[in-house]
mmCIF file of N, CA, C and O in Angstrom:
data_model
loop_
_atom_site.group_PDB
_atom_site.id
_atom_site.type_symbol
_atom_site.label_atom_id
_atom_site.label_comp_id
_atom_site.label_asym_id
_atom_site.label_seq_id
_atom_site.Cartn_x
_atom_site.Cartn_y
_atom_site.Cartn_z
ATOM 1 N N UNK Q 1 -20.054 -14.772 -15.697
ATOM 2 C CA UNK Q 1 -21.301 -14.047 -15.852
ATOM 3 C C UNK Q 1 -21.129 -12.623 -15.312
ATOM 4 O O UNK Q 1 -20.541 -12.260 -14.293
ATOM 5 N N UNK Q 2 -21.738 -11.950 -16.172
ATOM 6 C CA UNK Q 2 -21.502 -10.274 -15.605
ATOM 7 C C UNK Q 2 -22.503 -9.897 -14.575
ATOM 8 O O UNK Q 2 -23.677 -10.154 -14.840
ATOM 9 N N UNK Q 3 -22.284 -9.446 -13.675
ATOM 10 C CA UNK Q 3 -23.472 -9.194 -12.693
ATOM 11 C C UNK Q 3 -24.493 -7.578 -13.433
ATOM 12 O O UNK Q 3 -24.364 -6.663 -14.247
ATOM 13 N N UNK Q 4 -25.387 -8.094 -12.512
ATOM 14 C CA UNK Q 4 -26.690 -6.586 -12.863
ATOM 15 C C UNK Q 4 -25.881 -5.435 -13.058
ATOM 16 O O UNK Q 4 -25.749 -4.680 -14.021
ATOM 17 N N UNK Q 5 -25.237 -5.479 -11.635
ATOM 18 C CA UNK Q 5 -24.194 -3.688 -11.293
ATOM 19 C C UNK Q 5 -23.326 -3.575 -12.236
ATOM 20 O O UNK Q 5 -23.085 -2.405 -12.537
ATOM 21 N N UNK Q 6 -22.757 -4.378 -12.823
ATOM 22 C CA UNK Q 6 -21.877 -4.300 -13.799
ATOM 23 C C UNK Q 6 -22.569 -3.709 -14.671
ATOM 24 O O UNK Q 6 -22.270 -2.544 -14.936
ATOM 25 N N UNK Q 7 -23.904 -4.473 -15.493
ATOM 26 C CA UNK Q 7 -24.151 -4.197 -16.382
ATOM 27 C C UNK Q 7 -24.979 -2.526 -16.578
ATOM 28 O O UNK Q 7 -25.345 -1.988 -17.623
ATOM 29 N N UNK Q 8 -25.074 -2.049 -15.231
ATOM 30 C CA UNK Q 8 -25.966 -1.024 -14.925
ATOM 31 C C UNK Q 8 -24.729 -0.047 -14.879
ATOM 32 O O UNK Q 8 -25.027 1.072 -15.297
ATOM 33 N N UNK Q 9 -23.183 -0.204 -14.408
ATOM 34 C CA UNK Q 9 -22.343 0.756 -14.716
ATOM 35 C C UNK Q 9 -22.138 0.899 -15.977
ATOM 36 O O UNK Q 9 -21.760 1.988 -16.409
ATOM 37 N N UNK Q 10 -22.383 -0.349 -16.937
ATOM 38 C CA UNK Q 10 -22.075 -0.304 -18.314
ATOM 39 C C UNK Q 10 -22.855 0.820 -19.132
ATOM 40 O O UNK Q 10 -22.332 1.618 -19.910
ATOM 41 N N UNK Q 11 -24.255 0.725 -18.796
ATOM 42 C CA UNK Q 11 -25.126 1.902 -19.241
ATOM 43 C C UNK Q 11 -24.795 3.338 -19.059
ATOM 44 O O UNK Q 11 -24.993 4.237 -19.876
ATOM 45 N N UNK Q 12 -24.234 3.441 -17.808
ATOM 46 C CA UNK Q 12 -24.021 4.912 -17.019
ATOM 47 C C UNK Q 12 -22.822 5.248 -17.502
ATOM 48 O O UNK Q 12 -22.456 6.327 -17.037
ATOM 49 N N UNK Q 13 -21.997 4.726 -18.306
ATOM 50 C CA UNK Q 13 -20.796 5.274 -18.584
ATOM 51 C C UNK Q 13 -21.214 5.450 -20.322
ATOM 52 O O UNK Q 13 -20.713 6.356 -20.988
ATOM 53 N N UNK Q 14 -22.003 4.645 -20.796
ATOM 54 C CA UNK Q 14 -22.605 5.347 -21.836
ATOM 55 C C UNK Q 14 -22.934 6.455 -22.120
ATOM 56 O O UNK Q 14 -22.719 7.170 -23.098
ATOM 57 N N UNK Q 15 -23.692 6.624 -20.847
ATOM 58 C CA UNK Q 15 -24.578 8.447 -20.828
ATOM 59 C C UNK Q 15 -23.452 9.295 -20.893
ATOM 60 O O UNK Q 15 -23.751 10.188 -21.686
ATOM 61 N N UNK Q 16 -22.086 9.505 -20.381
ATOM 62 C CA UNK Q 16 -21.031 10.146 -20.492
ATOM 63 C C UNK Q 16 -20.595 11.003 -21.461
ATOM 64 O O UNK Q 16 -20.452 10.253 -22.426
ATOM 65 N N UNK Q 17 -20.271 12.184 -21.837
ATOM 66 C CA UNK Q 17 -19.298 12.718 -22.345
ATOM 67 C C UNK Q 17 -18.438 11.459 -22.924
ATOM 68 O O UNK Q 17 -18.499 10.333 -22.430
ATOM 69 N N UNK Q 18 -17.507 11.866 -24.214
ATOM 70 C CA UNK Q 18 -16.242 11.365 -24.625
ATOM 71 C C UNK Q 18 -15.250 11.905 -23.421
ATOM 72 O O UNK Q 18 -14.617 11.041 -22.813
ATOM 73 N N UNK Q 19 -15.113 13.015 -23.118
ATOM 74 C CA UNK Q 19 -13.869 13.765 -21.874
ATOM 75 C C UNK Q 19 -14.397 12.477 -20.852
ATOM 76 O O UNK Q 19 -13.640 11.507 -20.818
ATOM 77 N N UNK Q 20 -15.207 12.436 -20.315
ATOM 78 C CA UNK Q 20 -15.930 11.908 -19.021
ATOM 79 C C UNK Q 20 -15.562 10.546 -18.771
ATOM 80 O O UNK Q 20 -15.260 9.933 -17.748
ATOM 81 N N UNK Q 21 -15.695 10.159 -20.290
ATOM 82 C CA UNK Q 21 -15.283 8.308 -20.463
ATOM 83 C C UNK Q 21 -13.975 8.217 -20.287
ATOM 84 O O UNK Q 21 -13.492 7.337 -19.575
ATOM 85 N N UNK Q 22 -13.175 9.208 -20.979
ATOM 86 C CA UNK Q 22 -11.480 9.106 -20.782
ATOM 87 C C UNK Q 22 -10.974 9.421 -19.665
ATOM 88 O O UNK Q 22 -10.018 8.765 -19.252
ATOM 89 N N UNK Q 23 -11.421 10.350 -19.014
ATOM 90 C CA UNK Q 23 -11.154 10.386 -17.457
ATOM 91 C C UNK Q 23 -11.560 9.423 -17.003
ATOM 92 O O UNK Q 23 -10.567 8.883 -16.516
ATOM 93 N N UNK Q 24 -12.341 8.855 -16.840
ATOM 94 C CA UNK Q 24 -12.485 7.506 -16.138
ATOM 95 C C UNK Q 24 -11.820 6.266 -16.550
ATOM 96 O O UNK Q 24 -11.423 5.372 -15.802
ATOM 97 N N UNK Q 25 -11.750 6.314 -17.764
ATOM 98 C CA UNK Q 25 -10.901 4.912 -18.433
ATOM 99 C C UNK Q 25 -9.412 5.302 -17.443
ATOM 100 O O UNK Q 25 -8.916 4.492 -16.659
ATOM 101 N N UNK Q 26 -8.923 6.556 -17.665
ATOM 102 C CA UNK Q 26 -7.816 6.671 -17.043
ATOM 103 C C UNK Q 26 -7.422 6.422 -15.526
ATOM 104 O O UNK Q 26 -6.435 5.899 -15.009
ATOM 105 N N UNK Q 27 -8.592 7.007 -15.004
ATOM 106 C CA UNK Q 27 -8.422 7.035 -13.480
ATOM 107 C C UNK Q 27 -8.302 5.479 -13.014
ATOM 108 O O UNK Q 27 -7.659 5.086 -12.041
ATOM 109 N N UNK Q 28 -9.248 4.476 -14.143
ATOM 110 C CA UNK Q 28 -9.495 3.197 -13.492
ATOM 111 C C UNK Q 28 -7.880 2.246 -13.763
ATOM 112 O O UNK Q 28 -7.414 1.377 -13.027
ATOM 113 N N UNK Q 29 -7.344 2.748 -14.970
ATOM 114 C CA UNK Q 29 -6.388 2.049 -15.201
ATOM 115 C C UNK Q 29 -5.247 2.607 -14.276
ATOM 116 O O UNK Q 29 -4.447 1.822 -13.767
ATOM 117 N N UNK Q 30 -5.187 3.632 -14.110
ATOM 118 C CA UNK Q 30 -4.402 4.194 -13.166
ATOM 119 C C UNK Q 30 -4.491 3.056 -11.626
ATOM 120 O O UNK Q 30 -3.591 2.240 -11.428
ATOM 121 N N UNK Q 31 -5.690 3.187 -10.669
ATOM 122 C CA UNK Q 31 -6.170 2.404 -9.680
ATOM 123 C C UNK Q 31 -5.545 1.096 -9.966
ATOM 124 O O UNK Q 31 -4.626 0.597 -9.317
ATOM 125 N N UNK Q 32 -6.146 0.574 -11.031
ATOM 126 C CA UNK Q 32 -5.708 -0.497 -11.325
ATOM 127 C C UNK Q 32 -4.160 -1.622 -11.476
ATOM 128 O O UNK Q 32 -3.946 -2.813 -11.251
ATOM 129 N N UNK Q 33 -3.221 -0.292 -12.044
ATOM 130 C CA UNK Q 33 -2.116 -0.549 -12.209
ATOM 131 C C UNK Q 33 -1.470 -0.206 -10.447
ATOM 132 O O UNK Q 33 -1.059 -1.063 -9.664
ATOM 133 N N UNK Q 34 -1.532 0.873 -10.272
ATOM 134 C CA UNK Q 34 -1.150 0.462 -8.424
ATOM 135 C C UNK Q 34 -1.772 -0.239 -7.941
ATOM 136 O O UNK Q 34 -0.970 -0.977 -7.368
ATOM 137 N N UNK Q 35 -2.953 -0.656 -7.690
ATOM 138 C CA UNK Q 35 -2.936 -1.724 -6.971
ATOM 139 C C UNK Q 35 -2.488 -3.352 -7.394
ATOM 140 O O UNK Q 35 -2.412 -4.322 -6.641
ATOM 141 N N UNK Q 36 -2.267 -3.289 -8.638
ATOM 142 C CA UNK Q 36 -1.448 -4.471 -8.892
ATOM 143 C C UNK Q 36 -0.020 -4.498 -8.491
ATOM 144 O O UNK Q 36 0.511 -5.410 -7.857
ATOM 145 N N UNK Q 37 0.560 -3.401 -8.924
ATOM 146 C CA UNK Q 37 2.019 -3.066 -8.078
ATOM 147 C C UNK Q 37 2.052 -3.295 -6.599
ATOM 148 O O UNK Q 37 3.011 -3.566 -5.875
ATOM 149 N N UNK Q 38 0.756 -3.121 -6.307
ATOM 150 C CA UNK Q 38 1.390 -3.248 -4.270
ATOM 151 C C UNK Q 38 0.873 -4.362 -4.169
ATOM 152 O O UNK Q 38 1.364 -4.774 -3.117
ATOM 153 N N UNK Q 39 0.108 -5.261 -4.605
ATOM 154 C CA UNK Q 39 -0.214 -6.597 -4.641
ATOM 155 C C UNK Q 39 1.012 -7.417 -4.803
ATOM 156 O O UNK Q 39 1.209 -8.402 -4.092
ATOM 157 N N UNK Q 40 1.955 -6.978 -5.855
ATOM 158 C CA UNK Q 40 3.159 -7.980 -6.228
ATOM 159 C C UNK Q 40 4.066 -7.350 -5.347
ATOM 160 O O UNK Q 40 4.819 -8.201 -4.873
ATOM 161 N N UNK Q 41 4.249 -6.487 -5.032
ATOM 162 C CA UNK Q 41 5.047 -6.219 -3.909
ATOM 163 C C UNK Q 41 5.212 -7.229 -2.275
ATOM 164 O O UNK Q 41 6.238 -7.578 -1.693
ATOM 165 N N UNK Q 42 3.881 -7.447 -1.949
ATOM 166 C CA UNK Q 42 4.037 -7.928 -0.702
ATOM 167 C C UNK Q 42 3.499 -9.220 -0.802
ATOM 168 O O UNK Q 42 3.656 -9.851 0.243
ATOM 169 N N UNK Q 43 2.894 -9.865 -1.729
ATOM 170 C CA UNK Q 43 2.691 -10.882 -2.120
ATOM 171 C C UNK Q 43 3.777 -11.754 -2.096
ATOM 172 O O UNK Q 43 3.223 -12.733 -1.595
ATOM 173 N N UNK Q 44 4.504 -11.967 -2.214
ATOM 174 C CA UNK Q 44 6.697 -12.225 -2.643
ATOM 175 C C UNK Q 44 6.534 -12.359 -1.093
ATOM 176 O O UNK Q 44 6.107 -11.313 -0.603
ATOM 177 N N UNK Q 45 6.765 -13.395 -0.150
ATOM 178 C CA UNK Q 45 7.484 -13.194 1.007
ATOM 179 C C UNK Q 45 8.623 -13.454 1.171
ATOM 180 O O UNK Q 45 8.935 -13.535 2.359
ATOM 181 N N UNK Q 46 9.457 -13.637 0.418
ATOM 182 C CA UNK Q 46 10.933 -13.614 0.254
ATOM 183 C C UNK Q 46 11.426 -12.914 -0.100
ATOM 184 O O UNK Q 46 12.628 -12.889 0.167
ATOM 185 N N UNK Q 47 10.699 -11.586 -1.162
ATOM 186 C CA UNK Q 47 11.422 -10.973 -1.564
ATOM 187 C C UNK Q 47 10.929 -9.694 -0.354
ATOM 188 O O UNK Q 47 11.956 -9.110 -0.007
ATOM 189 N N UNK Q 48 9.901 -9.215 0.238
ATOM 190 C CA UNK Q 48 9.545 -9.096 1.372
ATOM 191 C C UNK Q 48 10.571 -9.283 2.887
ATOM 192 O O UNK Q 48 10.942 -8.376 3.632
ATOM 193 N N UNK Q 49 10.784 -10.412 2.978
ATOM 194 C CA UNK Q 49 12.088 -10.729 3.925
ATOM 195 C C UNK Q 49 13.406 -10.622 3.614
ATOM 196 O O UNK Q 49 14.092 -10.644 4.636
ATOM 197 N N UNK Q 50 14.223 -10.482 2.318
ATOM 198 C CA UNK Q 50 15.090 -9.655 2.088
ATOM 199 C C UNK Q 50 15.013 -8.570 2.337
ATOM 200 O O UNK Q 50 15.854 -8.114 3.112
ATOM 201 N N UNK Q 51 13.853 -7.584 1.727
ATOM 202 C CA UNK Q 51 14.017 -6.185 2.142
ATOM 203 C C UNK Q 51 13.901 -6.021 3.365
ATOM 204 O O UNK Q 51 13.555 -4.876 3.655
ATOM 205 N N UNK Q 52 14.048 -6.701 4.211
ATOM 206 C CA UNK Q 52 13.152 -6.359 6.043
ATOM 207 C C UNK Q 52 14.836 -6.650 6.097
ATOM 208 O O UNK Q 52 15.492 -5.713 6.553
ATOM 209 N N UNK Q 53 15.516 -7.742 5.717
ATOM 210 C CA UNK Q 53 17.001 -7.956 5.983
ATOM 211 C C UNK Q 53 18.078 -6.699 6.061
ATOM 212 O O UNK Q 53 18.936 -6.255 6.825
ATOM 213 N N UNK Q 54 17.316 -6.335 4.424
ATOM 214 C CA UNK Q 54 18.671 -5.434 3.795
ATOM 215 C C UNK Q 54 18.253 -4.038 4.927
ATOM 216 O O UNK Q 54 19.189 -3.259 5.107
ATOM 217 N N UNK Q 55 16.936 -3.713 5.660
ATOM 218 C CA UNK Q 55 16.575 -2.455 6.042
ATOM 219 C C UNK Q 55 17.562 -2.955 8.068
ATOM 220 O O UNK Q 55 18.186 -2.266 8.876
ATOM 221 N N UNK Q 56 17.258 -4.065 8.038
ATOM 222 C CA UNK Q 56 18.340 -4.358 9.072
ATOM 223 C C UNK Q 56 19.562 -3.940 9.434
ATOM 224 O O UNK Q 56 19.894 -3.285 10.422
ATOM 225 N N UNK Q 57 20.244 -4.401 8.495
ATOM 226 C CA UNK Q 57 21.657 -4.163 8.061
ATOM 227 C C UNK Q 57 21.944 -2.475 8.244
ATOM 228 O O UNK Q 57 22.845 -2.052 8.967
ATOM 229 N N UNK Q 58 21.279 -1.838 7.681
ATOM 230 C CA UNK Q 58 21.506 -0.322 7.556
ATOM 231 C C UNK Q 58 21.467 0.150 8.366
ATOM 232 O O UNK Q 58 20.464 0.227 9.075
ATOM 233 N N UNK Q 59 23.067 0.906 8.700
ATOM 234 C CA UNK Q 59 23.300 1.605 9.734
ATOM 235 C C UNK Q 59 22.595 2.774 9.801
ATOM 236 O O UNK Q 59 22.071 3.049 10.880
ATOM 237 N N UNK Q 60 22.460 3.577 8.803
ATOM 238 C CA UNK Q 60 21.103 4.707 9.661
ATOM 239 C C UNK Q 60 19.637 4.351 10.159
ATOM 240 O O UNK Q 60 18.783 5.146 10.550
ATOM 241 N N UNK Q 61 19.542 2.934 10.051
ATOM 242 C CA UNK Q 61 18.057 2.617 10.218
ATOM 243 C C UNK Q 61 18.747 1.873 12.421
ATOM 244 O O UNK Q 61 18.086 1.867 13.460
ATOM 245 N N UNK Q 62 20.025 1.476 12.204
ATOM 246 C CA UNK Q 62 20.579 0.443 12.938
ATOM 247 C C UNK Q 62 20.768 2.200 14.260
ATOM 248 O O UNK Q 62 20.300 2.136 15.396
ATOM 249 N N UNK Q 63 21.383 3.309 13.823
ATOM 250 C CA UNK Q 63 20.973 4.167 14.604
ATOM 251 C C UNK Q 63 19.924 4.889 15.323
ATOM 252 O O UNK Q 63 19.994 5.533 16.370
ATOM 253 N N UNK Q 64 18.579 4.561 14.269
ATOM 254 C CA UNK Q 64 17.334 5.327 14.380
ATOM 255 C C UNK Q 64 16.386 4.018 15.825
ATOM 256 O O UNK Q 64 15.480 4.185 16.641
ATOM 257 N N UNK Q 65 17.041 3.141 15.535
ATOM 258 C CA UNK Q 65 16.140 1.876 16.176
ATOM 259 C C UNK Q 65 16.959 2.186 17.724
ATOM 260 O O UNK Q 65 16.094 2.178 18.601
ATOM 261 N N UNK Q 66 18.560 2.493 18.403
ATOM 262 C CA UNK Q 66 19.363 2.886 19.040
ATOM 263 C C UNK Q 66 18.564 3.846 20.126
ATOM 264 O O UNK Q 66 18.409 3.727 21.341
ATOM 265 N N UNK Q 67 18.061 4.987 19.048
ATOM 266 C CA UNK Q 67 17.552 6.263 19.507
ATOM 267 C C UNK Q 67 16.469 5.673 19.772
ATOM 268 O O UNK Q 67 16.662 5.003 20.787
ATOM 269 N N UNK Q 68 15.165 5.530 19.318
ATOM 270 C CA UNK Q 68 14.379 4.796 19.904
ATOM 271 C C UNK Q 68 14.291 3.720 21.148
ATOM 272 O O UNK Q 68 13.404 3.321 21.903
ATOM 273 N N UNK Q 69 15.494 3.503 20.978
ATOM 274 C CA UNK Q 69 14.761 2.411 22.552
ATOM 275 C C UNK Q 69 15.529 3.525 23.427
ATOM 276 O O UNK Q 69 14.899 3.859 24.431
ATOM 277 N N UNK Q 70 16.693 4.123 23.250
ATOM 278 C CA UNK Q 70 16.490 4.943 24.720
ATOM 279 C C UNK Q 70 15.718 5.470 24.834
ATOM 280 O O UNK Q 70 15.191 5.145 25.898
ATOM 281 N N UNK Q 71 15.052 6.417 24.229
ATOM 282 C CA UNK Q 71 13.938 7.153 24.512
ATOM 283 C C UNK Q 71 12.860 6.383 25.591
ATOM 284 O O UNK Q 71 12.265 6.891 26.542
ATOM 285 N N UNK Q 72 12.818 4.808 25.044
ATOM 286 C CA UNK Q 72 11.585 4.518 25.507
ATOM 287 C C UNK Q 72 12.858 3.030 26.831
ATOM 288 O O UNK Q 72 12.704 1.823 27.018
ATOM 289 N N UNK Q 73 13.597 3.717 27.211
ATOM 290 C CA UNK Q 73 14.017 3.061 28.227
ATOM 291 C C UNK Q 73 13.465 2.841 29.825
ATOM 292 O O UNK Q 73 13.166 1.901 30.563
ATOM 293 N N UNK Q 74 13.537 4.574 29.878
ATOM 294 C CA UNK Q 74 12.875 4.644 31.118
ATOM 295 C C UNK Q 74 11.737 4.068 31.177
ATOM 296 O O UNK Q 74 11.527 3.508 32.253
ATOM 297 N N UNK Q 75 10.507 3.965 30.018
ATOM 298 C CA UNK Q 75 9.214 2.998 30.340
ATOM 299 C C UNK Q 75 9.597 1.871 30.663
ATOM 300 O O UNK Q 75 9.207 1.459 31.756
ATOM 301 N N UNK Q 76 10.105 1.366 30.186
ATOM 302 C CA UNK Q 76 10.670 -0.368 30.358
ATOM 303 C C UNK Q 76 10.843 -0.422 31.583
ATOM 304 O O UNK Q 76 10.563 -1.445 32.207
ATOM 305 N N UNK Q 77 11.303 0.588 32.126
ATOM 306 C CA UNK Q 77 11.503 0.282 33.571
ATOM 307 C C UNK Q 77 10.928 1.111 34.494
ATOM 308 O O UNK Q 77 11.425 1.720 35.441
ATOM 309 N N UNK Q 78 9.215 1.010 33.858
ATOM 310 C CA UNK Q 78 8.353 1.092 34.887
ATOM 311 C C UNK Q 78 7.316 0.308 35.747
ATOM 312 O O UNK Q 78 6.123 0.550 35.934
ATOM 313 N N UNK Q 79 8.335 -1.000 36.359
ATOM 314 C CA UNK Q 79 7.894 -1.889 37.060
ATOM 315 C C UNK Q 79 7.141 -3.249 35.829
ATOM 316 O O UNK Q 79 7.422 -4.447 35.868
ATOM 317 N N UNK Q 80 6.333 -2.686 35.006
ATOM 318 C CA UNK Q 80 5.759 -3.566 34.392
ATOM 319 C C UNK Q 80 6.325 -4.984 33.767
ATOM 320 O O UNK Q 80 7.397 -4.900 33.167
ATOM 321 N N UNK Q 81 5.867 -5.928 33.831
ATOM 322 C CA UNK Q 81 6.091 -7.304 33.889
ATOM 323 C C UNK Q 81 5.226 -7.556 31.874
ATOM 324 O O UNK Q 81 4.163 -7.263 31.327
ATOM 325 N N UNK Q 82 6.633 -8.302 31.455
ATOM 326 C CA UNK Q 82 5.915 -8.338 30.038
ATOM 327 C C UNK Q 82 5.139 -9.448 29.940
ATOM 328 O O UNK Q 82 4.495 -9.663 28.914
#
């Protein structure tokens, strides 16, 4: 069943310009298509936990994580109890 709002955007895109309708047809399919892309993206938790693997593995990521904890060494060893 289509709701009221639906059917009340249905009207309002009537009142539109032809330009007005196509910009919007576009913009929505646009929205639409990324957010289906990042939906199937992280949806996959396997394919999700490979990439967390493969970003493991990588030595410039395996250096950047290096640099980071010294930086944050000296906190670690400011008495605090984890």
């Amino acid at each position: 069943m289509i709701s009221p709002k639906l059917l009340e955007i249905a009207r309002d895109v009537r009142k539109l310009s032809l330009a007005e309708q196509q910009w919007l047809l576009e913009n929505l399919a646009k929205r639409i298509q990324s957010q289906t892309q990042n939906t199937g993206k992280f949806s996959d938790s396997s394919s999700l936990e490979q990439k967390l693997q493969e970003l493991a593995q990588d030595s410039e990521i395996q250096k950047e994580v290096m640099a980071i904890n010294q930086e944050f060494e000296i906190t670690e060893m400011d008495g605090l109890e984890n």
